Amino acid sequence: MEDRKMFKAVCSDCGKECDIPFEPKEGRPVKCNDCFRKGRPRNDNRGFGGNRGGDRGGNRGGNRGGYNNRNDNRKDVAVVCAECGKNTTVPFKPTPGGKPVLCRDCFRASK
């Protein structure tokens, strides 16, 4: 089995230095194993609710509410829906050249 390259990071919850299996990106929180197992803070919710799959054990945040339950320190970004052309806002900054951004109705219809 090939050894995975590890990167040094500082946990955004407890401040402890840790090794992670991916390169940290500026502005993105990093969790040590202990804090990850305790569960994510509310600001991880992407706004459309639901569990995105996978489980590394432990409590992953309990009530993972929907759009209105996300942390209010996140800024909504004005966008135009790639499907219907409606002006809307999303709780993330879209990546230029990335996936098309959909309004809430088109996002739900695509599921």
PDB file of N, CA and C in Angstrom:
ATOM      1  N   MET A   1       0.843  -1.188   0.000  1.00  0.00           N
ATOM      2  CA  MET A   1       0.000   0.000   0.000  1.00  0.00           C
ATOM      3  C   MET A   1       0.881   1.241   0.000  1.00  0.00           C
ATOM      4  N   GLU A   2       0.544   2.199  -0.806  1.00  0.00           N
ATOM      5  CA  GLU A   2       1.313   3.432  -0.955  1.00  0.00           C
ATOM      6  C   GLU A   2       1.030   4.382   0.208  1.00  0.00           C
ATOM      7  N   ASP A   3       2.094   5.029   0.747  1.00  0.00           N
ATOM      8  CA  ASP A   3       1.902   6.005   1.821  1.00  0.00           C
ATOM      9  C   ASP A   3       1.288   7.266   1.256  1.00  0.00           C
ATOM     10  N   ARG A   4       0.310   7.781   1.962  1.00  0.00           N
ATOM     11  CA  ARG A   4      -0.385   9.004   1.560  1.00  0.00           C
ATOM     12  C   ARG A   4       0.408  10.204   2.055  1.00  0.00           C
ATOM     13  N   LYS A   5       0.566  11.213   1.206  1.00  0.00           N
ATOM     14  CA  LYS A   5       1.254  12.439   1.599  1.00  0.00           C
ATOM     15  C   LYS A   5       0.383  13.203   2.589  1.00  0.00           C
ATOM     16  N   MET A   6       0.987  13.636   3.689  1.00  0.00           N
ATOM     17  CA  MET A   6       0.257  14.366   4.722  1.00  0.00           C
ATOM     18  C   MET A   6       0.726  15.819   4.740  1.00  0.00           C
ATOM     19  N   PHE A   7      -0.169  16.708   5.133  1.00  0.00           N
ATOM     20  CA  PHE A   7       0.111  18.140   5.187  1.00  0.00           C
ATOM     21  C   PHE A   7      -0.122  18.643   6.606  1.00  0.00           C
ATOM     22  N   LYS A   8       0.694  19.608   7.032  1.00  0.00           N
ATOM     23  CA  LYS A   8       0.534  20.233   8.346  1.00  0.00           C
ATOM     24  C   LYS A   8      -0.578  21.265   8.268  1.00  0.00           C
ATOM     25  N   ALA A   9      -1.388  21.332   9.323  1.00  0.00           N
ATOM     26  CA  ALA A   9      -2.472  22.309   9.396  1.00  0.00           C
ATOM     27  C   ALA A   9      -2.763  22.599  10.862  1.00  0.00           C
ATOM     28  N   VAL A  10      -3.544  23.644  11.095  1.00  0.00           N
ATOM     29  CA  VAL A  10      -3.991  23.992  12.440  1.00  0.00           C
ATOM     30  C   VAL A  10      -5.513  23.862  12.463  1.00  0.00           C
ATOM     31  N   CYS A  11      -6.025  23.108  13.425  1.00  0.00           N
ATOM     32  CA  CYS A  11      -7.466  22.887  13.543  1.00  0.00           C
ATOM     33  C   CYS A  11      -8.175  24.214  13.769  1.00  0.00           C
ATOM     34  N   SER A  12      -9.219  24.468  12.974  1.00  0.00           N
ATOM     35  CA  SER A  12      -9.947  25.734  13.079  1.00  0.00           C
ATOM     36  C   SER A  12     -10.851  25.779  14.311  1.00  0.00           C
ATOM     37  N   ASP A  13     -11.097  24.632  14.956  1.00  0.00           N
ATOM     38  CA  ASP A  13     -11.930  24.615  16.162  1.00  0.00           C
ATOM     39  C   ASP A  13     -11.099  24.737  17.437  1.00  0.00           C
ATOM     40  N   CYS A  14     -10.080  23.866  17.597  1.00  0.00           N
ATOM     41  CA  CYS A  14      -9.339  23.835  18.861  1.00  0.00           C
ATOM     42  C   CYS A  14      -7.957  24.474  18.776  1.00  0.00           C
ATOM     43  N   GLY A  15      -7.454  24.746  17.567  1.00  0.00           N
ATOM     44  CA  GLY A  15      -6.149  25.386  17.407  1.00  0.00           C
ATOM     45  C   GLY A  15      -4.969  24.430  17.477  1.00  0.00           C
ATOM     46  N   LYS A  16      -5.228  23.141  17.601  1.00  0.00           N
ATOM     47  CA  LYS A  16      -4.173  22.138  17.691  1.00  0.00           C
ATOM     48  C   LYS A  16      -3.570  21.883  16.306  1.00  0.00           C
ATOM     49  N   GLU A  17      -2.231  21.705  16.253  1.00  0.00           N
ATOM     50  CA  GLU A  17      -1.589  21.363  14.981  1.00  0.00           C
ATOM     51  C   GLU A  17      -1.896  19.904  14.673  1.00  0.00           C
ATOM     52  N   CYS A  18      -2.175  19.624  13.391  1.00  0.00           N
ATOM     53  CA  CYS A  18      -2.517  18.263  13.001  1.00  0.00           C
ATOM     54  C   CYS A  18      -2.002  17.978  11.593  1.00  0.00           C
ATOM     55  N   ASP A  19      -1.973  16.696  11.255  1.00  0.00           N
ATOM     56  CA  ASP A  19      -1.617  16.253   9.909  1.00  0.00           C
ATOM     57  C   ASP A  19      -2.902  15.857   9.201  1.00  0.00           C
ATOM     58  N   ILE A  20      -3.062  16.315   7.952  1.00  0.00           N
ATOM     59  CA  ILE A  20      -4.260  16.006   7.177  1.00  0.00           C
ATOM     60  C   ILE A  20      -3.852  15.438   5.819  1.00  0.00           C
ATOM     61  N   PRO A  21      -4.702  14.607   5.202  1.00  0.00           N
ATOM     62  CA  PRO A  21      -4.341  13.946   3.948  1.00  0.00           C
ATOM     63  C   PRO A  21      -4.651  14.759   2.693  1.00  0.00           C
ATOM     64  N   PHE A  22      -4.814  16.075   2.843  1.00  0.00           N
ATOM     65  CA  PHE A  22      -5.060  16.939   1.690  1.00  0.00           C
ATOM     66  C   PHE A  22      -4.415  18.282   1.964  1.00  0.00           C
ATOM     67  N   GLU A  23      -4.132  19.017   0.907  1.00  0.00           N
ATOM     68  CA  GLU A  23      -3.510  20.324   1.070  1.00  0.00           C
ATOM     69  C   GLU A  23      -4.563  21.343   1.487  1.00  0.00           C
ATOM     70  N   PRO A  24      -4.355  21.995   2.645  1.00  0.00           N
ATOM     71  CA  PRO A  24      -5.355  22.968   3.097  1.00  0.00           C
ATOM     72  C   PRO A  24      -5.427  24.165   2.159  1.00  0.00           C
ATOM     73  N   LYS A  25      -6.629  24.719   2.009  1.00  0.00           N
ATOM     74  CA  LYS A  25      -6.834  25.896   1.165  1.00  0.00           C
ATOM     75  C   LYS A  25      -7.173  27.073   2.052  1.00  0.00           C
ATOM     76  N   GLU A  26      -6.624  28.216   1.718  1.00  0.00           N
ATOM     77  CA  GLU A  26      -6.860  29.422   2.500  1.00  0.00           C
ATOM     78  C   GLU A  26      -8.353  29.740   2.547  1.00  0.00           C
ATOM     79  N   GLY A  27      -8.830  30.077   3.737  1.00  0.00           N
ATOM     80  CA  GLY A  27     -10.232  30.421   3.897  1.00  0.00           C
ATOM     81  C   GLY A  27     -11.149  29.229   4.135  1.00  0.00           C
ATOM     82  N   ARG A  28     -10.617  28.011   4.074  1.00  0.00           N
ATOM     83  CA  ARG A  28     -11.421  26.805   4.312  1.00  0.00           C
ATOM     84  C   ARG A  28     -11.015  26.214   5.658  1.00  0.00           C
ATOM     85  N   PRO A  29     -11.973  25.956   6.546  1.00  0.00           N
ATOM     86  CA  PRO A  29     -11.630  25.407   7.858  1.00  0.00           C
ATOM     87  C   PRO A  29     -11.082  23.991   7.752  1.00  0.00           C
ATOM     88  N   VAL A  30     -10.177  23.654   8.671  1.00  0.00           N
ATOM     89  CA  VAL A  30      -9.586  22.324   8.757  1.00  0.00           C
ATOM     90  C   VAL A  30      -9.864  21.799  10.157  1.00  0.00           C
ATOM     91  N   LYS A  31     -10.195  20.527  10.271  1.00  0.00           N
ATOM     92  CA  LYS A  31     -10.489  19.910  11.566  1.00  0.00           C
ATOM     93  C   LYS A  31      -9.451  18.844  11.885  1.00  0.00           C
ATOM     94  N   CYS A  32      -9.029  18.791  13.150  1.00  0.00           N
ATOM     95  CA  CYS A  32      -8.230  17.659  13.599  1.00  0.00           C
ATOM     96  C   CYS A  32      -9.192  16.471  13.740  1.00  0.00           C
ATOM     97  N   ASN A  33      -8.659  15.276  13.907  1.00  0.00           N
ATOM     98  CA  ASN A  33      -9.525  14.091  13.997  1.00  0.00           C
ATOM     99  C   ASN A  33     -10.515  14.192  15.150  1.00  0.00           C
ATOM    100  N   ASP A  34     -10.063  14.683  16.312  1.00  0.00           N
ATOM    101  CA  ASP A  34     -10.958  14.780  17.471  1.00  0.00           C
ATOM    102  C   ASP A  34     -12.130  15.712  17.192  1.00  0.00           C
ATOM    103  N   CYS A  35     -11.860  16.903  16.664  1.00  0.00           N
ATOM    104  CA  CYS A  35     -12.932  17.866  16.387  1.00  0.00           C
ATOM    105  C   CYS A  35     -13.838  17.382  15.265  1.00  0.00           C
ATOM    106  N   PHE A  36     -13.274  16.696  14.266  1.00  0.00           N
ATOM    107  CA  PHE A  36     -14.089  16.158  13.184  1.00  0.00           C
ATOM    108  C   PHE A  36     -15.090  15.141  13.735  1.00  0.00           C
ATOM    109  N   ARG A  37     -14.629  14.298  14.654  1.00  0.00           N
ATOM    110  CA  ARG A  37     -15.510  13.278  15.243  1.00  0.00           C
ATOM    111  C   ARG A  37     -16.594  13.889  16.121  1.00  0.00           C
ATOM    112  N   LYS A  38     -16.314  15.042  16.739  1.00  0.00           N
ATOM    113  CA  LYS A  38     -17.302  15.702  17.601  1.00  0.00           C
ATOM    114  C   LYS A  38     -18.462  16.258  16.791  1.00  0.00           C
ATOM    115  N   GLY A  39     -18.254  16.514  15.527  1.00  0.00           N
ATOM    116  CA  GLY A  39     -19.318  17.055  14.684  1.00  0.00           C
ATOM    117  C   GLY A  39     -18.945  18.421  14.166  1.00  0.00           C
ATOM    118  N   ARG A  40     -19.495  18.731  13.042  1.00  0.00           N
ATOM    119  CA  ARG A  40     -19.199  20.001  12.387  1.00  0.00           C
ATOM    120  C   ARG A  40     -20.044  21.118  12.965  1.00  0.00           C
ATOM    121  N   PRO A  41     -19.490  22.336  13.011  1.00  0.00           N
ATOM    122  CA  PRO A  41     -20.307  23.474  13.436  1.00  0.00           C
ATOM    123  C   PRO A  41     -21.346  23.799  12.371  1.00  0.00           C
ATOM    124  N   ARG A  42     -22.334  24.578  12.706  1.00  0.00           N
ATOM    125  CA  ARG A  42     -23.443  24.886  11.800  1.00  0.00           C
ATOM    126  C   ARG A  42     -22.995  25.526  10.491  1.00  0.00           C
ATOM    127  N   ASN A  43     -21.883  26.246  10.447  1.00  0.00           N
ATOM    128  CA  ASN A  43     -21.511  26.936   9.214  1.00  0.00           C
ATOM    129  C   ASN A  43     -21.062  25.991   8.113  1.00  0.00           C
ATOM    130  N   ASP A  44     -21.050  24.675   8.367  1.00  0.00           N
ATOM    131  CA  ASP A  44     -20.701  23.739   7.303  1.00  0.00           C
ATOM    132  C   ASP A  44     -21.886  23.469   6.381  1.00  0.00           C
ATOM    133  N   ASN A  45     -23.093  23.691   6.860  1.00  0.00           N
ATOM    134  CA  ASN A  45     -24.279  23.400   6.058  1.00  0.00           C
ATOM    135  C   ASN A  45     -24.257  24.240   4.783  1.00  0.00           C
ATOM    136  N   ARG A  46     -24.398  23.609   3.661  1.00  0.00           N
ATOM    137  CA  ARG A  46     -24.313  24.299   2.375  1.00  0.00           C
ATOM    138  C   ARG A  46     -25.625  24.968   1.976  1.00  0.00           C
ATOM    139  N   GLY A  47     -26.646  24.874   2.822  1.00  0.00           N
ATOM    140  CA  GLY A  47     -27.872  25.601   2.550  1.00  0.00           C
ATOM    141  C   GLY A  47     -29.013  24.769   2.009  1.00  0.00           C
ATOM    142  N   PHE A  48     -28.783  23.565   1.564  1.00  0.00           N
ATOM    143  CA  PHE A  48     -29.869  22.780   1.003  1.00  0.00           C
ATOM    144  C   PHE A  48     -30.173  21.558   1.851  1.00  0.00           C
ATOM    145  N   GLY A  49     -29.562  21.459   3.011  1.00  0.00           N
ATOM    146  CA  GLY A  49     -29.859  20.406   3.970  1.00  0.00           C
ATOM    147  C   GLY A  49     -29.410  19.042   3.493  1.00  0.00           C
ATOM    148  N   GLY A  50     -29.629  18.062   4.322  1.00  0.00           N
ATOM    149  CA  GLY A  50     -29.324  16.687   3.968  1.00  0.00           C
ATOM    150  C   GLY A  50     -27.887  16.318   4.252  1.00  0.00           C
ATOM    151  N   ASN A  51     -27.664  15.036   4.371  1.00  0.00           N
ATOM    152  CA  ASN A  51     -26.327  14.521   4.600  1.00  0.00           C
ATOM    153  C   ASN A  51     -25.712  14.215   3.243  1.00  0.00           C
ATOM    154  N   ARG A  52     -24.506  14.665   3.007  1.00  0.00           N
ATOM    155  CA  ARG A  52     -23.869  14.477   1.702  1.00  0.00           C
ATOM    156  C   ARG A  52     -23.241  13.102   1.575  1.00  0.00           C
ATOM    157  N   GLY A  53     -23.525  12.225   2.489  1.00  0.00           N
ATOM    158  CA  GLY A  53     -23.039  10.861   2.386  1.00  0.00           C
ATOM    159  C   GLY A  53     -21.722  10.673   3.100  1.00  0.00           C
ATOM    160  N   GLY A  54     -21.387   9.422   3.330  1.00  0.00           N
ATOM    161  CA  GLY A  54     -20.151   9.102   4.013  1.00  0.00           C
ATOM    162  C   GLY A  54     -20.262   9.367   5.501  1.00  0.00           C
ATOM    163  N   ASP A  55     -19.497   8.625   6.280  1.00  0.00           N
ATOM    164  CA  ASP A  55     -19.512   8.841   7.713  1.00  0.00           C
ATOM    165  C   ASP A  55     -18.192   8.364   8.281  1.00  0.00           C
ATOM    166  N   ARG A  56     -17.541   9.236   9.010  1.00  0.00           N
ATOM    167  CA  ARG A  56     -16.278   8.865   9.635  1.00  0.00           C
ATOM    168  C   ARG A  56     -16.494   8.582  11.110  1.00  0.00           C
ATOM    169  N   GLY A  57     -17.730   8.344  11.502  1.00  0.00           N
ATOM    170  CA  GLY A  57     -18.040   7.989  12.881  1.00  0.00           C
ATOM    171  C   GLY A  57     -18.342   9.203  13.722  1.00  0.00           C
ATOM    172  N   GLY A  58     -18.924   8.962  14.871  1.00  0.00           N
ATOM    173  CA  GLY A  58     -19.218  10.040  15.808  1.00  0.00           C
ATOM    174  C   GLY A  58     -20.439  10.836  15.408  1.00  0.00           C
ATOM    175  N   ASN A  59     -20.736  11.835  16.198  1.00  0.00           N
ATOM    176  CA  ASN A  59     -21.878  12.712  15.938  1.00  0.00           C
ATOM    177  C   ASN A  59     -21.498  13.716  14.870  1.00  0.00           C
ATOM    178  N   ARG A  60     -22.178  13.717  13.765  1.00  0.00           N
ATOM    179  CA  ARG A  60     -21.822  14.594  12.650  1.00  0.00           C
ATOM    180  C   ARG A  60     -22.677  15.849  12.621  1.00  0.00           C
ATOM    181  N   GLY A  61     -23.177  16.294  13.744  1.00  0.00           N
ATOM    182  CA  GLY A  61     -23.903  17.547  13.751  1.00  0.00           C
ATOM    183  C   GLY A  61     -25.373  17.419  14.081  1.00  0.00           C
ATOM    184  N   GLY A  62     -25.869  16.209  14.277  1.00  0.00           N
ATOM    185  CA  GLY A  62     -27.257  16.035  14.700  1.00  0.00           C
ATOM    186  C   GLY A  62     -28.241  16.625  13.719  1.00  0.00           C
ATOM    187  N   ASN A  63     -29.023  17.603  14.161  1.00  0.00           N
ATOM    188  CA  ASN A  63     -30.031  18.235  13.320  1.00  0.00           C
ATOM    189  C   ASN A  63     -29.349  19.062  12.245  1.00  0.00           C
ATOM    190  N   ARG A  64     -29.338  18.584  11.028  1.00  0.00           N
ATOM    191  CA  ARG A  64     -28.612  19.245   9.947  1.00  0.00           C
ATOM    192  C   ARG A  64     -29.550  20.117   9.137  1.00  0.00           C
ATOM    193  N   GLY A  65     -30.456  20.812   9.745  1.00  0.00           N
ATOM    194  CA  GLY A  65     -31.457  21.689   9.163  1.00  0.00           C
ATOM    195  C   GLY A  65     -31.288  22.097   7.719  1.00  0.00           C
ATOM    196  N   GLY A  66     -32.203  22.881   7.249  1.00  0.00           N
ATOM    197  CA  GLY A  66     -32.216  23.297   5.857  1.00  0.00           C
ATOM    198  C   GLY A  66     -31.657  24.685   5.651  1.00  0.00           C
ATOM    199  N   TYR A  67     -32.093  25.322   4.597  1.00  0.00           N
ATOM    200  CA  TYR A  67     -31.566  26.599   4.135  1.00  0.00           C
ATOM    201  C   TYR A  67     -31.559  27.669   5.217  1.00  0.00           C
ATOM    202  N   ASN A  68     -32.629  27.813   5.971  1.00  0.00           N
ATOM    203  CA  ASN A  68     -32.724  28.888   6.952  1.00  0.00           C
ATOM    204  C   ASN A  68     -31.970  28.617   8.239  1.00  0.00           C
ATOM    205  N   ASN A  69     -31.423  27.429   8.421  1.00  0.00           N
ATOM    206  CA  ASN A  69     -30.711  27.103   9.650  1.00  0.00           C
ATOM    207  C   ASN A  69     -29.207  27.307   9.554  1.00  0.00           C
ATOM    208  N   ARG A  70     -28.714  27.783   8.443  1.00  0.00           N
ATOM    209  CA  ARG A  70     -27.266  27.950   8.321  1.00  0.00           C
ATOM    210  C   ARG A  70     -26.797  29.160   9.111  1.00  0.00           C
ATOM    211  N   ASN A  71     -25.527  29.206   9.376  1.00  0.00           N
ATOM    212  CA  ASN A  71     -24.932  30.276  10.172  1.00  0.00           C
ATOM    213  C   ASN A  71     -25.016  31.595   9.410  1.00  0.00           C
ATOM    214  N   ASP A  72     -25.433  32.659  10.081  1.00  0.00           N
ATOM    215  CA  ASP A  72     -25.647  33.942   9.420  1.00  0.00           C
ATOM    216  C   ASP A  72     -24.375  34.723   9.123  1.00  0.00           C
ATOM    217  N   ASN A  73     -23.195  34.233   9.530  1.00  0.00           N
ATOM    218  CA  ASN A  73     -21.973  34.970   9.207  1.00  0.00           C
ATOM    219  C   ASN A  73     -21.531  34.734   7.766  1.00  0.00           C
ATOM    220  N   ARG A  74     -22.193  33.854   7.065  1.00  0.00           N
ATOM    221  CA  ARG A  74     -21.872  33.562   5.676  1.00  0.00           C
ATOM    222  C   ARG A  74     -22.620  34.546   4.785  1.00  0.00           C
ATOM    223  N   LYS A  75     -21.965  35.073   3.780  1.00  0.00           N
ATOM    224  CA  LYS A  75     -22.576  36.058   2.885  1.00  0.00           C
ATOM    225  C   LYS A  75     -23.196  35.364   1.677  1.00  0.00           C
ATOM    226  N   ASP A  76     -24.427  35.744   1.355  1.00  0.00           N
ATOM    227  CA  ASP A  76     -25.060  35.246   0.139  1.00  0.00           C
ATOM    228  C   ASP A  76     -24.482  35.983  -1.062  1.00  0.00           C
ATOM    229  N   VAL A  77     -24.367  35.269  -2.177  1.00  0.00           N
ATOM    230  CA  VAL A  77     -23.813  35.826  -3.408  1.00  0.00           C
ATOM    231  C   VAL A  77     -24.921  35.861  -4.457  1.00  0.00           C
ATOM    232  N   ALA A  78     -25.098  37.011  -5.099  1.00  0.00           N
ATOM    233  CA  ALA A  78     -26.110  37.149  -6.151  1.00  0.00           C
ATOM    234  C   ALA A  78     -25.617  36.459  -7.420  1.00  0.00           C
ATOM    235  N   VAL A  79     -26.476  35.613  -8.002  1.00  0.00           N
ATOM    236  CA  VAL A  79     -26.144  34.880  -9.225  1.00  0.00           C
ATOM    237  C   VAL A  79     -27.380  34.811 -10.117  1.00  0.00           C
ATOM    238  N   VAL A  80     -27.167  34.346 -11.343  1.00  0.00           N
ATOM    239  CA  VAL A  80     -28.263  34.074 -12.271  1.00  0.00           C
ATOM    240  C   VAL A  80     -28.297  32.565 -12.466  1.00  0.00           C
ATOM    241  N   CYS A  81     -29.470  31.971 -12.293  1.00  0.00           N
ATOM    242  CA  CYS A  81     -29.623  30.528 -12.429  1.00  0.00           C
ATOM    243  C   CYS A  81     -29.252  30.096 -13.850  1.00  0.00           C
ATOM    244  N   ALA A  82     -28.385  29.091 -13.950  1.00  0.00           N
ATOM    245  CA  ALA A  82     -27.941  28.591 -15.254  1.00  0.00           C
ATOM    246  C   ALA A  82     -29.056  27.848 -15.984  1.00  0.00           C
ATOM    247  N   GLU A  83     -30.083  27.415 -15.262  1.00  0.00           N
ATOM    248  CA  GLU A  83     -31.174  26.651 -15.863  1.00  0.00           C
ATOM    249  C   GLU A  83     -32.309  27.548 -16.360  1.00  0.00           C
ATOM    250  N   CYS A  84     -32.834  28.423 -15.477  1.00  0.00           N
ATOM    251  CA  CYS A  84     -34.024  29.209 -15.831  1.00  0.00           C
ATOM    252  C   CYS A  84     -33.735  30.699 -16.030  1.00  0.00           C
ATOM    253  N   GLY A  85     -32.544  31.163 -15.657  1.00  0.00           N
ATOM    254  CA  GLY A  85     -32.183  32.563 -15.854  1.00  0.00           C
ATOM    255  C   GLY A  85     -32.679  33.507 -14.772  1.00  0.00           C
ATOM    256  N   LYS A  86     -33.293  32.962 -13.713  1.00  0.00           N
ATOM    257  CA  LYS A  86     -33.828  33.783 -12.630  1.00  0.00           C
ATOM    258  C   LYS A  86     -32.687  34.321 -11.755  1.00  0.00           C
ATOM    259  N   ASN A  87     -32.808  35.582 -11.302  1.00  0.00           N
ATOM    260  CA  ASN A  87     -31.861  36.143 -10.340  1.00  0.00           C
ATOM    261  C   ASN A  87     -32.126  35.509  -8.984  1.00  0.00           C
ATOM    262  N   THR A  88     -31.064  35.090  -8.308  1.00  0.00           N
ATOM    263  CA  THR A  88     -31.192  34.442  -7.008  1.00  0.00           C
ATOM    264  C   THR A  88     -29.916  34.666  -6.215  1.00  0.00           C
ATOM    265  N   THR A  89     -29.862  34.131  -5.011  1.00  0.00           N
ATOM    266  CA  THR A  89     -28.636  34.177  -4.212  1.00  0.00           C
ATOM    267  C   THR A  89     -28.297  32.767  -3.766  1.00  0.00           C
ATOM    268  N   VAL A  90     -27.018  32.532  -3.551  1.00  0.00           N
ATOM    269  CA  VAL A  90     -26.538  31.244  -3.053  1.00  0.00           C
ATOM    270  C   VAL A  90     -25.604  31.502  -1.875  1.00  0.00           C
ATOM    271  N   PRO A  91     -25.498  30.545  -0.940  1.00  0.00           N
ATOM    272  CA  PRO A  91     -24.678  30.739   0.257  1.00  0.00           C
ATOM    273  C   PRO A  91     -23.213  30.366   0.054  1.00  0.00           C
ATOM    274  N   PHE A  92     -22.713  30.491  -1.169  1.00  0.00           N
ATOM    275  CA  PHE A  92     -21.312  30.183  -1.456  1.00  0.00           C
ATOM    276  C   PHE A  92     -20.859  31.028  -2.634  1.00  0.00           C
ATOM    277  N   LYS A  93     -19.549  31.131  -2.804  1.00  0.00           N
ATOM    278  CA  LYS A  93     -18.992  31.868  -3.939  1.00  0.00           C
ATOM    279  C   LYS A  93     -18.752  30.865  -5.068  1.00  0.00           C
ATOM    280  N   PRO A  94     -19.493  30.973  -6.174  1.00  0.00           N
ATOM    281  CA  PRO A  94     -19.307  30.028  -7.283  1.00  0.00           C
ATOM    282  C   PRO A  94     -17.894  30.102  -7.858  1.00  0.00           C
ATOM    283  N   THR A  95     -17.397  28.966  -8.293  1.00  0.00           N
ATOM    284  CA  THR A  95     -16.077  28.889  -8.903  1.00  0.00           C
ATOM    285  C   THR A  95     -16.195  29.225 -10.384  1.00  0.00           C
ATOM    286  N   PRO A  96     -15.433  30.229 -10.868  1.00  0.00           N
ATOM    287  CA  PRO A  96     -15.481  30.548 -12.303  1.00  0.00           C
ATOM    288  C   PRO A  96     -15.133  29.313 -13.137  1.00  0.00           C
ATOM    289  N   GLY A  97     -15.962  29.008 -14.105  1.00  0.00           N
ATOM    290  CA  GLY A  97     -15.740  27.842 -14.959  1.00  0.00           C
ATOM    291  C   GLY A  97     -16.122  26.529 -14.292  1.00  0.00           C
ATOM    292  N   GLY A  98     -16.675  26.593 -13.077  1.00  0.00           N
ATOM    293  CA  GLY A  98     -17.063  25.393 -12.342  1.00  0.00           C
ATOM    294  C   GLY A  98     -18.441  24.909 -12.741  1.00  0.00           C
ATOM    295  N   LYS A  99     -19.064  24.180 -11.855  1.00  0.00           N
ATOM    296  CA  LYS A  99     -20.405  23.647 -12.109  1.00  0.00           C
ATOM    297  C   LYS A  99     -21.403  24.781 -12.283  1.00  0.00           C
ATOM    298  N   PRO A 100     -22.451  24.566 -13.097  1.00  0.00           N
ATOM    299  CA  PRO A 100     -23.483  25.592 -13.244  1.00  0.00           C
ATOM    300  C   PRO A 100     -24.190  25.817 -11.908  1.00  0.00           C
ATOM    301  N   VAL A 101     -24.533  27.067 -11.631  1.00  0.00           N
ATOM    302  CA  VAL A 101     -25.220  27.414 -10.389  1.00  0.00           C
ATOM    303  C   VAL A 101     -26.712  27.501 -10.670  1.00  0.00           C
ATOM    304  N   LEU A 102     -27.496  26.815  -9.821  1.00  0.00           N
ATOM    305  CA  LEU A 102     -28.936  26.761 -10.011  1.00  0.00           C
ATOM    306  C   LEU A 102     -29.660  27.479  -8.881  1.00  0.00           C
ATOM    307  N   CYS A 103     -30.853  28.012  -9.188  1.00  0.00           N
ATOM    308  CA  CYS A 103     -31.708  28.575  -8.147  1.00  0.00           C
ATOM    309  C   CYS A 103     -32.247  27.411  -7.311  1.00  0.00           C
ATOM    310  N   ARG A 104     -32.874  27.730  -6.228  1.00  0.00           N
ATOM    311  CA  ARG A 104     -33.377  26.704  -5.320  1.00  0.00           C
ATOM    312  C   ARG A 104     -34.360  25.751  -6.016  1.00  0.00           C
ATOM    313  N   ASP A 105     -35.284  26.313  -6.794  1.00  0.00           N
ATOM    314  CA  ASP A 105     -36.286  25.478  -7.470  1.00  0.00           C
ATOM    315  C   ASP A 105     -35.645  24.534  -8.485  1.00  0.00           C
ATOM    316  N   CYS A 106     -34.734  25.054  -9.310  1.00  0.00           N
ATOM    317  CA  CYS A 106     -34.074  24.210 -10.316  1.00  0.00           C
ATOM    318  C   CYS A 106     -33.164  23.174  -9.655  1.00  0.00           C
ATOM    319  N   PHE A 107     -32.514  23.559  -8.542  1.00  0.00           N
ATOM    320  CA  PHE A 107     -31.669  22.611  -7.819  1.00  0.00           C
ATOM    321  C   PHE A 107     -32.508  21.436  -7.317  1.00  0.00           C
ATOM    322  N   ARG A 108     -33.648  21.735  -6.712  1.00  0.00           N
ATOM    323  CA  ARG A 108     -34.525  20.672  -6.204  1.00  0.00           C
ATOM    324  C   ARG A 108     -35.063  19.808  -7.339  1.00  0.00           C
ATOM    325  N   ALA A 109     -35.418  20.431  -8.458  1.00  0.00           N
ATOM    326  CA  ALA A 109     -35.955  19.683  -9.596  1.00  0.00           C
ATOM    327  C   ALA A 109     -34.898  18.765 -10.209  1.00  0.00           C
ATOM    328  N   SER A 110     -33.624  19.100 -10.051  1.00  0.00           N
ATOM    329  CA  SER A 110     -32.555  18.299 -10.645  1.00  0.00           C
ATOM    330  C   SER A 110     -32.244  17.053  -9.828  1.00  0.00           C
ATOM    331  N   LYS A 111     -32.756  16.978  -8.613  1.00  0.00           N
ATOM    332  CA  LYS A 111     -32.486  15.825  -7.734  1.00  0.00           C
ATOM    333  C   LYS A 111     -33.337  14.639  -8.095  1.00  0.00           C
TER     334      LYS A 111
END
